[in-house]
């Protein structure tokens, strides 16, 4: 069927960088319109949200979710969960990249390791901020970045994985 | 007006794109003397090929570019990772889906009035805040010189400076901006104040700015 060459979400999604609602797309021809009708008939919701993602080596992907809920309810759901959806899309992409190209050893910086080490010693972000003399929000970002690089959900999990993989010595 | 340009709509704004690349050449090469590549009066680098998001502030007819900036997610290749990897490796290698980098932030060099520069940058930063909140972006890492840092703080941005590089002479700083609704509200309030200040009758301020101008000469 080669839907990938017809799907307007794919056509447009790989030319975008910010997440977008399908309602922003313009359907350019009858093939696309009939494709969408087909998708609808196969259970894809009429409302969709797509998140373009890119990895460090430039691998690009598009993660889409769709819903059959009323449009307003759907849009406010997306708005309330933006950051989480973007996070999920990127995590999914990294997993696929690992499957396809093998695992890259995560490169953690000194600050990221310091934040993980203090976390391992029971310090909260606010306390780490005082110890390292940086703002709590910056500590939050270093921890966020370490979690992302290590593919972990919580900082505790990131500590344990960093120890297991080697870069963090307690 | 503010125009958000990505790959999918680049072809609809050729004038603005060219205006932005020309403005970047004037600001970063001619004025600031940064080590950037200019060809045919336009400044571009390899990160312009990484499908960035551009925010362009233009006049209502869409002819003159008054300011612009470039956004890239830190999950992919970024300019700052390259530029600051030797001096500020910790911040340069931050990578997470909700942290994006903002580079090539510039204002039209022909806007010289202080209040008008303040207003123009507030417009651009408020637009950046709206785009960021709409895309789930929680922090923005950016590079800037001392003048822009003062301006950002004056507008109400919350920024922590994480380091600097003096590779190109005068220091260029690397900073982390927090994105939040309350900060955005504050910036928009300052934006309105700056607009009022910029629109105040010129008669009253004209002699004053004349003195200022002659004093600086």
PDB file of C-alpha atoms in Angstrom, chain A residues 2-169:
ATOM      1  CA  UNK A   2       2.999   2.243   0.703  1.00  0.00           C
ATOM      2  CA  UNK A   3       0.936   4.421   2.989  1.00  0.00           C
ATOM      3  CA  UNK A   4       4.100   6.128   4.121  1.00  0.00           C
ATOM      4  CA  UNK A   5       4.270   7.973   0.792  1.00  0.00           C
ATOM      5  CA  UNK A   6       0.640   9.067   1.003  1.00  0.00           C
ATOM      6  CA  UNK A   7       0.176   9.876   4.689  1.00  0.00           C
ATOM      7  CA  UNK A   8       0.000  13.688   5.048  1.00  0.00           C
ATOM      8  CA  UNK A   9       1.078  13.413   8.693  1.00  0.00           C
ATOM      9  CA  UNK A  10       4.332  11.769   7.592  1.00  0.00           C
ATOM     10  CA  UNK A  11       4.772  14.173   4.674  1.00  0.00           C
ATOM     11  CA  UNK A  12       4.483  17.162   6.962  1.00  0.00           C
ATOM     12  CA  UNK A  13       5.876  15.638  10.141  1.00  0.00           C
ATOM     13  CA  UNK A  14       9.357  15.187   8.777  1.00  0.00           C
ATOM     14  CA  UNK A  15       9.365  18.827   7.750  1.00  0.00           C
ATOM     15  CA  UNK A  16       8.520  20.005  11.243  1.00  0.00           C
ATOM     16  CA  UNK A  17      10.437  20.258  14.498  1.00  0.00           C
ATOM     17  CA  UNK A  18       7.803  21.439  16.975  1.00  0.00           C
ATOM     18  CA  UNK A  19       4.980  19.061  17.976  1.00  0.00           C
ATOM     19  CA  UNK A  20       1.757  19.695  16.050  1.00  0.00           C
ATOM     20  CA  UNK A  21      -1.938  18.822  15.926  1.00  0.00           C
ATOM     21  CA  UNK A  22      -3.189  17.083  12.799  1.00  0.00           C
ATOM     22  CA  UNK A  23      -5.786  19.834  12.496  1.00  0.00           C
ATOM     23  CA  UNK A  24      -2.934  22.174  11.457  1.00  0.00           C
ATOM     24  CA  UNK A  25      -2.356  20.150   8.291  1.00  0.00           C
ATOM     25  CA  UNK A  26      -3.814  20.982   4.910  1.00  0.00           C
ATOM     26  CA  UNK A  27      -4.944  18.051   2.836  1.00  0.00           C
ATOM     27  CA  UNK A  28      -3.599  18.647  -0.636  1.00  0.00           C
ATOM     28  CA  UNK A  29      -5.244  16.029  -2.809  1.00  0.00           C
ATOM     29  CA  UNK A  30      -7.839  13.267  -3.131  1.00  0.00           C
ATOM     30  CA  UNK A  31      -5.314  10.482  -2.437  1.00  0.00           C
ATOM     31  CA  UNK A  32      -4.549  11.996   0.951  1.00  0.00           C
ATOM     32  CA  UNK A  33      -8.221  12.487   1.709  1.00  0.00           C
ATOM     33  CA  UNK A  34      -9.038   8.868   0.882  1.00  0.00           C
ATOM     34  CA  UNK A  35      -6.043   7.735   2.934  1.00  0.00           C
ATOM     35  CA  UNK A  36      -7.416   9.590   5.942  1.00  0.00           C
ATOM     36  CA  UNK A  37     -10.852   8.049   5.405  1.00  0.00           C
ATOM     37  CA  UNK A  38      -9.145   4.652   5.292  1.00  0.00           C
ATOM     38  CA  UNK A  39      -7.235   5.360   8.501  1.00  0.00           C
ATOM     39  CA  UNK A  40     -10.452   6.423  10.217  1.00  0.00           C
ATOM     40  CA  UNK A  41     -12.162   3.212   9.122  1.00  0.00           C
ATOM     41  CA  UNK A  42      -9.308   1.229  10.672  1.00  0.00           C
ATOM     42  CA  UNK A  43      -9.745   2.834  14.063  1.00  0.00           C
ATOM     43  CA  UNK A  44      -7.270   5.708  13.968  1.00  0.00           C
ATOM     44  CA  UNK A  45      -8.892   8.581  15.832  1.00  0.00           C
ATOM     45  CA  UNK A  46      -9.903  11.709  13.955  1.00  0.00           C
ATOM     46  CA  UNK A  47      -7.785  13.893  16.247  1.00  0.00           C
ATOM     47  CA  UNK A  48      -4.070  13.434  16.368  1.00  0.00           C
ATOM     48  CA  UNK A  49      -0.931  14.930  17.795  1.00  0.00           C
ATOM     49  CA  UNK A  50       2.509  14.280  16.333  1.00  0.00           C
ATOM     50  CA  UNK A  51       5.894  14.801  17.914  1.00  0.00           C
ATOM     51  CA  UNK A  52       8.974  15.072  15.681  1.00  0.00           C
ATOM     52  CA  UNK A  53      12.081  13.742  17.444  1.00  0.00           C
ATOM     53  CA  UNK A  54      15.775  13.782  16.648  1.00  0.00           C
ATOM     54  CA  UNK A  55      18.710  11.989  18.255  1.00  0.00           C
ATOM     55  CA  UNK A  56      22.301  13.136  18.753  1.00  0.00           C
ATOM     56  CA  UNK A  57      23.409  11.489  15.533  1.00  0.00           C
ATOM     57  CA  UNK A  58      20.613  13.097  13.582  1.00  0.00           C
ATOM     58  CA  UNK A  59      18.242  10.113  13.346  1.00  0.00           C
ATOM     59  CA  UNK A  60      14.750  11.526  12.941  1.00  0.00           C
ATOM     60  CA  UNK A  61      11.397  10.037  13.792  1.00  0.00           C
ATOM     61  CA  UNK A  62       7.792  11.021  14.190  1.00  0.00           C
ATOM     62  CA  UNK A  63       5.671   9.744  17.073  1.00  0.00           C
ATOM     63  CA  UNK A  64       1.926  10.192  16.689  1.00  0.00           C
ATOM     64  CA  UNK A  65      -0.955   9.578  19.031  1.00  0.00           C
ATOM     65  CA  UNK A  66      -4.581   9.830  18.089  1.00  0.00           C
ATOM     66  CA  UNK A  67      -7.891   9.937  19.872  1.00  0.00           C
ATOM     67  CA  UNK A  68     -11.592   9.604  19.220  1.00  0.00           C
ATOM     68  CA  UNK A  69     -12.527  11.790  22.158  1.00  0.00           C
ATOM     69  CA  UNK A  70     -14.252  15.123  21.494  1.00  0.00           C
ATOM     70  CA  UNK A  71     -11.777  17.612  20.028  1.00  0.00           C
ATOM     71  CA  UNK A  72     -11.815  20.103  22.915  1.00  0.00           C
ATOM     72  CA  UNK A  73     -11.316  17.398  25.528  1.00  0.00           C
ATOM     73  CA  UNK A  74      -8.459  15.957  23.481  1.00  0.00           C
ATOM     74  CA  UNK A  75      -6.740  19.306  22.990  1.00  0.00           C
ATOM     75  CA  UNK A  76      -6.878  20.200  26.670  1.00  0.00           C
ATOM     76  CA  UNK A  77      -5.575  16.726  27.523  1.00  0.00           C
ATOM     77  CA  UNK A  78      -2.614  17.285  25.180  1.00  0.00           C
ATOM     78  CA  UNK A  79      -2.017  20.800  26.523  1.00  0.00           C
ATOM     79  CA  UNK A  80      -1.965  19.538  30.110  1.00  0.00           C
ATOM     80  CA  UNK A  81       0.483  16.739  29.270  1.00  0.00           C
ATOM     81  CA  UNK A  82       2.752  18.350  26.658  1.00  0.00           C
ATOM     82  CA  UNK A  83       6.055  17.763  28.428  1.00  0.00           C
ATOM     83  CA  UNK A  84       5.202  14.157  29.303  1.00  0.00           C
ATOM     84  CA  UNK A  85       4.142  13.324  25.738  1.00  0.00           C
ATOM     85  CA  UNK A  86       7.315  14.829  24.308  1.00  0.00           C
ATOM     86  CA  UNK A  87       9.320  12.848  26.853  1.00  0.00           C
ATOM     87  CA  UNK A  88       7.560   9.590  25.921  1.00  0.00           C
ATOM     88  CA  UNK A  89       8.137  10.199  22.208  1.00  0.00           C
ATOM     89  CA  UNK A  90      11.856  10.766  22.727  1.00  0.00           C
ATOM     90  CA  UNK A  91      12.258   7.773  25.046  1.00  0.00           C
ATOM     91  CA  UNK A  92      10.521   5.575  22.487  1.00  0.00           C
ATOM     92  CA  UNK A  93      12.857   6.879  19.798  1.00  0.00           C
ATOM     93  CA  UNK A  94      16.003   6.229  21.880  1.00  0.00           C
ATOM     94  CA  UNK A  95      14.834   2.662  22.540  1.00  0.00           C
ATOM     95  CA  UNK A  96      14.354   2.076  18.819  1.00  0.00           C
ATOM     96  CA  UNK A  97      17.783   3.562  18.070  1.00  0.00           C
ATOM     97  CA  UNK A  98      19.324   1.223  20.672  1.00  0.00           C
ATOM     98  CA  UNK A  99      17.509  -1.742  19.059  1.00  0.00           C
ATOM     99  CA  UNK A 100      18.728  -0.784  15.595  1.00  0.00           C
ATOM    100  CA  UNK A 101      22.231   0.488  16.215  1.00  0.00           C
ATOM    101  CA  UNK A 102      23.186  -0.934  19.602  1.00  0.00           C
ATOM    102  CA  UNK A 103      23.594   0.926  22.873  1.00  0.00           C
ATOM    103  CA  UNK A 104      25.714   4.032  23.062  1.00  0.00           C
ATOM    104  CA  UNK A 105      27.534   4.338  26.368  1.00  0.00           C
ATOM    105  CA  UNK A 106      25.836   7.354  27.914  1.00  0.00           C
ATOM    106  CA  UNK A 107      28.209  10.276  28.235  1.00  0.00           C
ATOM    107  CA  UNK A 108      27.589  11.892  31.617  1.00  0.00           C
ATOM    108  CA  UNK A 109      29.269  15.205  32.432  1.00  0.00           C
ATOM    109  CA  UNK A 110      30.996  16.050  35.718  1.00  0.00           C
ATOM    110  CA  UNK A 111      28.023  18.084  36.944  1.00  0.00           C
ATOM    111  CA  UNK A 112      25.553  15.336  36.062  1.00  0.00           C
ATOM    112  CA  UNK A 113      27.650  12.819  37.983  1.00  0.00           C
ATOM    113  CA  UNK A 114      27.955  15.211  40.941  1.00  0.00           C
ATOM    114  CA  UNK A 115      24.185  15.671  41.064  1.00  0.00           C
ATOM    115  CA  UNK A 116      23.683  11.899  40.920  1.00  0.00           C
ATOM    116  CA  UNK A 117      26.284  11.348  43.637  1.00  0.00           C
ATOM    117  CA  UNK A 118      24.604  13.799  46.021  1.00  0.00           C
ATOM    118  CA  UNK A 119      21.264  12.213  45.193  1.00  0.00           C
ATOM    119  CA  UNK A 120      22.738   8.855  46.150  1.00  0.00           C
ATOM    120  CA  UNK A 121      23.769  10.427  49.468  1.00  0.00           C
ATOM    121  CA  UNK A 122      20.181  11.425  50.150  1.00  0.00           C
ATOM    122  CA  UNK A 123      20.232  15.070  49.124  1.00  0.00           C
ATOM    123  CA  UNK A 124      17.257  16.745  47.445  1.00  0.00           C
ATOM    124  CA  UNK A 125      17.663  19.109  44.487  1.00  0.00           C
ATOM    125  CA  UNK A 126      17.439  22.189  46.724  1.00  0.00           C
ATOM    126  CA  UNK A 127      20.219  20.906  48.960  1.00  0.00           C
ATOM    127  CA  UNK A 128      22.409  19.927  46.015  1.00  0.00           C
ATOM    128  CA  UNK A 129      21.926  23.466  44.694  1.00  0.00           C
ATOM    129  CA  UNK A 130      23.350  24.881  47.936  1.00  0.00           C
ATOM    130  CA  UNK A 131      26.250  22.419  47.953  1.00  0.00           C
ATOM    131  CA  UNK A 132      27.214  23.097  44.325  1.00  0.00           C
ATOM    132  CA  UNK A 133      26.333  26.800  44.531  1.00  0.00           C
ATOM    133  CA  UNK A 134      24.036  26.716  41.490  1.00  0.00           C
ATOM    134  CA  UNK A 135      20.282  27.299  41.219  1.00  0.00           C
ATOM    135  CA  UNK A 136      17.826  24.499  42.122  1.00  0.00           C
ATOM    136  CA  UNK A 137      16.357  24.729  38.619  1.00  0.00           C
ATOM    137  CA  UNK A 138      19.763  24.064  37.105  1.00  0.00           C
ATOM    138  CA  UNK A 139      20.183  21.044  39.386  1.00  0.00           C
ATOM    139  CA  UNK A 140      16.774  19.905  38.169  1.00  0.00           C
ATOM    140  CA  UNK A 141      18.019  20.163  34.578  1.00  0.00           C
ATOM    141  CA  UNK A 142      21.259  18.274  35.259  1.00  0.00           C
ATOM    142  CA  UNK A 143      19.253  15.468  36.882  1.00  0.00           C
ATOM    143  CA  UNK A 144      16.714  15.546  34.062  1.00  0.00           C
ATOM    144  CA  UNK A 145      19.501  15.297  31.522  1.00  0.00           C
ATOM    145  CA  UNK A 146      21.145  12.378  33.370  1.00  0.00           C
ATOM    146  CA  UNK A 147      17.812  10.542  33.554  1.00  0.00           C
ATOM    147  CA  UNK A 148      17.289  11.038  29.850  1.00  0.00           C
ATOM    148  CA  UNK A 149      20.806   9.922  28.910  1.00  0.00           C
ATOM    149  CA  UNK A 150      20.495   6.841  31.125  1.00  0.00           C
ATOM    150  CA  UNK A 151      16.914   6.165  29.974  1.00  0.00           C
ATOM    151  CA  UNK A 152      15.605   6.228  33.554  1.00  0.00           C
ATOM    152  CA  UNK A 153      12.338   7.482  34.983  1.00  0.00           C
ATOM    153  CA  UNK A 154      13.501   8.504  38.452  1.00  0.00           C
ATOM    154  CA  UNK A 155      16.770   9.877  39.768  1.00  0.00           C
ATOM    155  CA  UNK A 156      17.111   6.877  42.102  1.00  0.00           C
ATOM    156  CA  UNK A 157      16.937   4.583  39.104  1.00  0.00           C
ATOM    157  CA  UNK A 158      19.504   6.785  37.318  1.00  0.00           C
ATOM    158  CA  UNK A 159      21.879   6.506  40.292  1.00  0.00           C
ATOM    159  CA  UNK A 160      21.613   2.728  40.295  1.00  0.00           C
ATOM    160  CA  UNK A 161      22.094   2.492  36.525  1.00  0.00           C
ATOM    161  CA  UNK A 162      25.045   4.897  36.517  1.00  0.00           C
ATOM    162  CA  UNK A 163      26.731   2.781  39.197  1.00  0.00           C
ATOM    163  CA  UNK A 164      26.013  -0.416  37.300  1.00  0.00           C
ATOM    164  CA  UNK A 165      27.332   0.986  34.012  1.00  0.00           C
ATOM    165  CA  UNK A 166      30.427   2.389  35.654  1.00  0.00           C
ATOM    166  CA  UNK A 167      30.562   6.187  35.376  1.00  0.00           C
ATOM    167  CA  UNK A 168      29.314   6.755  38.930  1.00  0.00           C
ATOM    168  CA  UNK A 169      31.542   5.532  41.729  1.00  0.00           C
TER     169      UNK A 169
END
